[in-house]
CSV table of C-alpha atoms in Angstrom, one decimal:
chain,number,residue,atom,x,y,z
A,1,MET,CA,0.0,0.0,0.0
A,2,LEU,CA,1.3,3.4,-1.0
A,3,ILE,CA,-0.1,6.6,0.7
A,4,ARG,CA,0.5,10.0,-0.9
A,5,LEU,CA,0.2,13.2,1.0
A,6,ILE,CA,1.9,15.4,-1.6
A,7,GLY,CA,-0.6,16.6,-4.2
A,8,LEU,CA,-3.9,14.7,-4.2
A,9,VAL,CA,-4.3,12.7,-0.9
A,10,THR,CA,-4.4,9.2,-2.1
A,11,ILE,CA,-4.3,5.6,-0.9
A,12,GLU,CA,-3.1,3.1,-3.5
A,13,PRO,CA,-3.9,-0.4,-2.2
A,14,ASP,CA,-2.1,-3.4,-3.8
A,15,GLY,CA,-4.0,-4.6,-6.8
A,16,ALA,CA,-6.9,-2.1,-6.4
A,17,PRO,CA,-7.7,1.3,-7.8
A,18,PRO,CA,-6.5,4.4,-6.0
A,19,GLN,CA,-8.8,5.9,-3.4
A,20,HIS,CA,-9.0,9.7,-3.0
A,21,LEU,CA,-10.2,12.1,-0.3
A,22,SER,CA,-12.1,15.0,-1.8
A,23,SER,CA,-12.9,16.9,1.3
A,24,ALA,CA,-10.3,19.4,2.5
A,25,GLN,CA,-11.2,18.8,6.1
A,26,ALA,CA,-11.0,15.0,5.8
A,27,GLN,CA,-7.6,15.4,4.0
A,28,VAL,CA,-6.0,17.5,6.8
A,29,ALA,CA,-7.5,15.2,9.5
A,30,PHE,CA,-6.1,12.1,7.7
A,31,ALA,CA,-2.7,13.7,7.1
A,32,ARG,CA,-2.2,14.6,10.8
A,33,LEU,CA,-3.5,11.3,12.0
A,34,LEU,CA,-1.1,9.5,9.6
A,35,ILE,CA,2.0,11.5,10.4
A,36,GLU,CA,1.4,11.2,14.2
A,37,ARG,CA,0.2,7.6,14.1
A,38,HIS,CA,2.9,6.3,16.3
A,39,GLY,CA,1.9,8.4,19.3
A,40,GLY,CA,-1.6,9.3,18.5
A,41,THR,CA,-3.3,12.7,18.0
A,42,ASP,CA,-5.0,14.7,20.7
A,43,ARG,CA,-8.7,15.2,20.0
A,44,ASP,CA,-8.6,18.9,20.7
A,45,GLN,CA,-5.5,19.5,18.6
A,46,LEU,CA,-7.0,17.6,15.7
A,47,ALA,CA,-10.1,19.8,15.9
A,48,GLU,CA,-8.0,22.9,15.9
A,49,THR,CA,-6.2,21.6,12.8
A,50,VAL,CA,-9.4,21.0,11.0
A,51,TRP,CA,-11.0,24.3,12.0
A,52,PRO,CA,-8.0,26.7,12.5
A,53,GLU,CA,-10.1,29.9,12.4
A,54,GLY,CA,-12.2,28.8,15.4
A,55,LEU,CA,-14.2,25.7,16.4
A,56,PRO,CA,-17.9,25.5,15.4
A,57,ASP,CA,-20.5,25.2,18.1
A,58,THR,CA,-21.1,21.5,17.2
A,59,TRP,CA,-17.4,20.7,16.6
A,60,ALA,CA,-17.4,17.6,18.8
A,61,SER,CA,-20.1,15.8,16.7
A,62,ALA,CA,-18.6,17.2,13.5
A,63,LEU,CA,-15.2,15.8,14.4
A,64,ARG,CA,-16.7,12.4,15.1
A,65,SER,CA,-18.4,12.4,11.7
A,66,LEU,CA,-15.1,13.4,10.1
A,67,VAL,CA,-13.2,10.7,11.9
A,68,SER,CA,-15.8,8.2,10.8
A,69,ARG,CA,-15.2,9.3,7.2
A,70,VAL,CA,-11.4,8.9,7.6
A,71,ARG,CA,-12.0,5.4,9.2
A,72,THR,CA,-13.9,4.4,6.1
A,73,PHE,CA,-11.2,5.8,3.8
A,74,VAL,CA,-8.4,3.7,5.5
A,75,SER,CA,-10.5,0.5,5.8
A,76,THR,CA,-9.7,-2.3,3.3
A,77,PRO,CA,-11.2,-5.7,2.6
A,78,GLN,CA,-7.9,-7.2,3.9
A,79,ASP,CA,-8.5,-5.9,7.4
A,80,GLN,CA,-8.7,-8.6,10.0
A,81,PRO,CA,-12.1,-9.1,11.6
A,82,GLY,CA,-12.4,-7.0,14.7
A,83,VAL,CA,-9.5,-4.8,13.9
A,84,ILE,CA,-10.5,-1.1,13.6
A,85,PRO,CA,-7.9,1.0,11.7
A,86,LEU,CA,-8.8,4.3,13.6
A,87,VAL,CA,-9.8,4.2,17.3
A,88,ALA,CA,-10.4,6.7,20.1
A,89,GLN,CA,-8.4,6.1,23.2
A,90,SER,CA,-8.0,8.3,26.3
A,91,GLY,CA,-8.8,11.5,24.4
A,92,ARG,CA,-6.5,10.6,21.5
A,93,TYR,CA,-7.1,9.1,18.1
A,94,LEU,CA,-4.8,6.3,17.0
A,95,LEU,CA,-4.5,5.4,13.3
A,96,ARG,CA,-3.3,1.9,12.3
A,97,ILE,CA,-2.0,1.2,8.8
A,98,PRO,CA,-0.5,-2.0,7.5
A,99,GLN,CA,3.1,-2.6,8.4
A,100,ASP,CA,4.1,-2.7,4.7
A,101,ALA,CA,2.4,0.6,3.9
A,102,ALA,CA,4.6,3.4,2.7
A,103,VAL,CA,4.1,7.1,3.0
A,104,ASP,CA,5.6,9.3,0.3
A,105,VAL,CA,6.9,12.1,2.5
A,106,GLU,CA,8.5,9.6,4.9
A,107,CYS,CA,10.2,7.8,2.1
A,108,ALA,CA,11.5,11.1,0.7
A,109,GLU,CA,12.9,12.0,4.1
A,110,ALA,CA,14.7,8.7,4.3
A,111,ALA,CA,16.1,9.1,0.8
A,112,VAL,CA,17.5,12.5,1.5
A,113,ALA,CA,19.3,11.2,4.6
A,114,GLU,CA,20.7,8.3,2.6
A,115,ALA,CA,21.8,10.6,-0.2
A,116,SER,CA,23.6,12.9,2.2
A,117,GLU,CA,25.4,9.9,3.7
A,118,ALA,CA,26.3,8.6,0.3
A,119,TYR,CA,27.7,12.0,-0.8
A,120,ALA,CA,29.8,12.2,2.3
A,121,GLU,CA,31.2,8.8,1.5
A,122,GLY,CA,32.1,9.7,-2.1
A,123,ALA,CA,29.3,7.5,-3.6
A,124,PHE,CA,28.2,10.3,-5.9
A,125,ALA,CA,26.1,8.3,-8.3
A,126,VAL,CA,24.1,6.8,-5.5
A,127,ALA,CA,23.7,10.2,-3.9
A,128,GLN,CA,22.6,11.7,-7.2
A,129,GLN,CA,19.9,9.1,-7.8
A,130,LEU,CA,18.6,9.1,-4.3
A,131,ALA,CA,18.4,12.9,-4.1
A,132,SER,CA,16.9,13.3,-7.5
A,133,GLY,CA,14.3,10.7,-6.7
A,134,ALA,CA,13.4,12.5,-3.5
A,135,VAL,CA,13.0,15.7,-5.5
A,136,SER,CA,10.5,13.9,-7.7
A,137,ASN,CA,8.6,12.5,-4.8
A,138,LEU,CA,8.3,16.0,-3.3
A,139,ARG,CA,6.9,17.7,-6.5
A,140,GLY,CA,3.5,19.2,-5.7
A,141,SER,CA,1.8,20.9,-2.8
A,142,PHE,CA,1.0,19.7,0.7
A,143,LEU,CA,-2.8,20.2,1.4
A,144,PRO,CA,-3.1,23.2,-0.9
A,145,SER,CA,-6.8,23.6,0.0
A,146,HIS,CA,-6.1,24.0,3.7
A,147,GLU,CA,-4.4,26.6,6.0
A,148,GLY,CA,-3.5,26.7,9.6
A,149,GLU,CA,-0.6,26.5,12.1
A,150,TRP,CA,0.0,22.7,11.7
A,151,VAL,CA,-0.3,22.7,7.9
A,152,ASN,CA,2.1,25.7,7.6
A,153,ALA,CA,4.6,24.0,9.9
A,154,MET,CA,4.5,20.9,7.8
A,155,ARG,CA,4.9,22.9,4.6
A,156,GLU,CA,8.1,24.5,6.1
A,157,GLN,CA,9.5,21.1,7.0
A,158,LEU,CA,8.8,19.7,3.6
A,159,GLU,CA,10.3,22.7,1.8
A,160,GLU,CA,13.5,22.4,3.9
A,161,LEU,CA,13.6,18.7,2.9
A,162,ARG,CA,13.1,19.6,-0.8
A,163,LEU,CA,15.9,22.2,-0.6
A,164,LYS,CA,18.3,19.6,0.9
A,165,ALA,CA,17.4,17.2,-1.8
A,166,LEU,CA,18.0,19.8,-4.5
A,167,GLU,CA,21.4,20.8,-3.0
A,168,THR,CA,22.6,17.2,-2.6
A,169,ALA,CA,21.5,16.3,-6.2
A,170,SER,CA,23.3,19.4,-7.5
A,171,LEU,CA,26.5,18.7,-5.6
A,172,ALA,CA,26.5,15.0,-6.5
A,173,SER,CA,25.9,15.9,-10.2
A,174,SER,CA,28.8,18.4,-10.1
A,175,ALA,CA,31.1,15.7,-8.7
A,176,LEU,CA,30.0,13.4,-11.5
A,177,GLY,CA,30.6,16.1,-14.2
A,178,ASP,CA,26.9,16.2,-15.0
A,179,GLU,CA,26.8,19.9,-15.7
A,180,HIS,CA,23.2,20.0,-16.9
A,181,HIS,CA,21.6,18.5,-13.8
A,182,ALA,CA,24.1,20.2,-11.4
A,183,LEU,CA,22.9,23.7,-12.7
A,184,ARG,CA,19.3,22.6,-13.0
A,185,TYR,CA,19.0,21.6,-9.3
A,186,ALA,CA,21.1,24.5,-8.1
A,187,GLU,CA,19.0,27.1,-10.0
A,188,GLU,CA,15.8,25.6,-8.6
A,189,ALA,CA,17.2,25.8,-5.1
A,190,VAL,CA,18.2,29.4,-5.5
A,191,ARG,CA,14.8,30.3,-7.0
A,192,ARG,CA,12.9,28.6,-4.1
A,193,ALA,CA,15.2,30.1,-1.4
A,194,PRO,CA,16.8,33.4,-2.6
A,195,PHE,CA,18.5,34.1,0.7
A,196,ARG,CA,19.9,30.5,1.2
A,197,GLU,CA,23.7,30.7,0.9
A,198,SER,CA,24.2,26.9,0.5
A,199,ALA,CA,22.0,27.0,-2.6
A,200,TYR,CA,24.2,29.7,-4.1
A,201,ARG,CA,27.3,27.7,-3.2
A,202,CYS,CA,25.9,24.8,-5.1
A,203,ARG,CA,25.3,27.0,-8.1
A,204,MET,CA,28.9,28.4,-7.8
A,205,ALA,CA,30.2,24.8,-7.7
A,206,ALA,CA,28.2,23.8,-10.7
A,207,HIS,CA,29.5,26.7,-12.8
A,208,THR,CA,33.0,26.1,-11.6
A,209,ARG,CA,32.9,22.4,-12.5
A,210,ALA,CA,31.6,23.3,-15.9
A,211,GLY,CA,34.6,25.6,-16.4
A,212,ASN,CA,32.6,28.8,-16.3
A,213,ARG,CA,34.5,30.8,-13.7
A,214,ALA,CA,32.8,34.1,-14.7
A,215,GLU,CA,29.3,32.8,-14.0
A,216,ALA,CA,30.5,31.3,-10.6
A,217,LEU,CA,31.8,34.7,-9.6
A,218,ARG,CA,28.6,36.4,-10.9
A,219,SER,CA,26.6,34.1,-8.7
A,220,TYR,CA,28.6,35.1,-5.6
A,221,GLN,CA,28.2,38.8,-6.4
A,222,GLN,CA,24.4,38.3,-6.8
A,223,LEU,CA,24.3,36.6,-3.4
A,224,ARG,CA,26.4,39.4,-1.8
A,225,GLU,CA,24.1,42.1,-3.2
A,226,VAL,CA,20.9,40.2,-2.1
A,227,LEU,CA,22.1,39.7,1.4
A,228,ALA,CA,23.3,43.3,1.8
A,229,GLU,CA,20.2,44.9,0.3
A,230,GLU,CA,17.6,42.6,1.9
A,231,LEU,CA,19.1,41.5,5.2
A,232,GLY,CA,22.0,43.9,5.8
A,233,ILE,CA,24.6,41.1,6.3
A,234,ASP,CA,27.7,39.7,4.5
A,235,PRO,CA,28.1,36.2,3.2
A,236,ALA,CA,29.1,33.5,5.7
A,237,PRO,CA,32.8,32.5,6.1
A,238,GLU,CA,32.1,29.3,4.2
A,239,THR,CA,30.8,31.2,1.2
A,240,GLU,CA,33.7,33.7,1.4
A,241,ALA,CA,36.1,30.8,1.4
A,242,ALA,CA,34.5,29.4,-1.8
A,243,TYR,CA,34.8,32.8,-3.4
A,244,LEU,CA,38.5,33.1,-2.5
A,245,GLU,CA,39.1,29.7,-3.9
A,246,LEU,CA,37.6,30.8,-7.2
A,247,LEU,CA,39.9,33.8,-7.3
A,248,ARG,CA,42.9,31.5,-6.8
A,249,THR,CA,41.8,29.2,-9.6
A,250,PRO,CA,41.5,31.4,-12.7
A,251,GLU,CA,41.3,28.6,-15.3
A,252,PRO,CA,39.5,25.6,-13.9
A,253,ARG,CA,39.5,22.5,-16.1
A,254,PRO,CA,36.2,21.6,-17.7
A,255,ALA,CA,34.6,18.5,-16.2
A,256,LEU,CA,35.1,15.1,-17.8
A,257,ARG,CA,31.8,14.1,-19.4
A,258,SER,CA,32.1,10.4,-18.5
A,259,PHE,CA,28.8,10.0,-16.8
A,260,THR,CA,25.4,8.5,-17.5
A,261,CYS,CA,22.8,11.1,-18.3
A,262,LEU,CA,19.6,11.2,-16.5
A,263,ASP,CA,16.4,11.3,-18.5
A,264,PRO,CA,14.4,14.3,-17.1
A,265,GLY,CA,11.2,12.3,-17.7
A,266,LEU,CA,12.5,9.4,-15.7
A,267,MET,CA,14.0,11.2,-12.7
A,268,GLY,CA,14.5,8.8,-9.8
A,269,VAL,CA,14.7,5.6,-11.9
A,270,PHE,CA,18.1,4.1,-11.0
A,271,VAL,CA,20.1,1.1,-10.1
A,272,VAL,CA,22.4,1.1,-7.0
A,273,ASP,CA,25.4,-0.9,-8.0
A,274,HIS,CA,28.1,0.1,-5.6
A,275,ARG,CA,26.2,0.5,-2.4
A,276,ALA,CA,23.2,-1.1,-0.7
A,277,PRO,CA,21.1,1.4,1.2
A,278,ARG,CA,18.5,0.0,3.5
A,279,PRO,CA,15.4,-1.3,1.7
A,280,CYS,CA,12.5,1.0,1.2
A,281,SER,CA,9.0,-0.3,1.8
A,282,LEU,CA,7.8,1.6,-1.3
A,283,ALA,CA,9.9,-0.7,-3.6
A,284,ASP,CA,7.0,-3.0,-4.3
A,285,HIS,CA,4.7,-0.1,-5.2
A,286,GLY,CA,6.7,1.7,-7.9
A,287,CYS,CA,8.3,4.3,-5.6
A,288,VAL,CA,9.9,7.2,-7.6
A,289,THR,CA,12.8,7.2,-5.0
A,290,HIS,CA,13.4,3.4,-4.9
A,291,PRO,CA,11.9,1.9,-8.1
A,292,VAL,CA,12.3,-1.6,-9.3
A,293,ARG,CA,15.8,-2.4,-10.5
A,294,SER,CA,16.6,-1.6,-14.1
A,295,SER,CA,19.6,-1.1,-16.2
A,296,PRO,CA,21.0,2.4,-16.4
A,297,ALA,CA,20.5,4.4,-19.6
A,298,ALA,CA,23.4,4.2,-22.0
């Protein structure tokens, strides 16, 4: 079973058509119950998440009706007799899903952590594929029809995760000499976070690896101007060090182009040949981050 919270909230049971939640209130209730399933969700907090602008007079009965709708949504014919997937217990709601179920945002988070570890170990091809797969999994909006404190906090967490995935994918691509994807991911990171120095450093590294020192220096100057005009600060020492290194290296060698190109339409489809990251429970469901093994493109 695959559960998607990015984009349209969906449950994709094995061998059955996908099921969708159309109600915005049911979507946000299900999302919070799912993410907090290990410890349960307080009833009052769930109600405040569903009605962030103030609880209606009949909120208790309305919440029970909403929980009943979510319970129906997560119930499957394979449920064991007497096992209720969503129960109320001591003022909290506990959601139970099958052990082999996978949640898209949780798999993306695991992939980004594995990608960072692989990059630190010098396994750049593995890092590139894991990070690019996470970027693909995180395409789309989280509960776009709902607002509120909890939803906004989740969006911030997912945006930070997306930026880490973009930066790792860019740095790994630079290390592999894959100029196109290195710049593509770095540019997207800068566009999404115009004050984020690490994103600019990725772009500087991508231009440097491509042999374009002038563009790398221009990227640094852009960052310096943005920080000075908008925040009144100078770049961090790490960024200054990268800039000074650029000045000491006037003619960097172009990257060797001995890499396997990634098809932009098949981002995240990869084979791990040199490293064996821990298995992902999405593997049997066609996960973008951890798909079924296939041969790399020539």
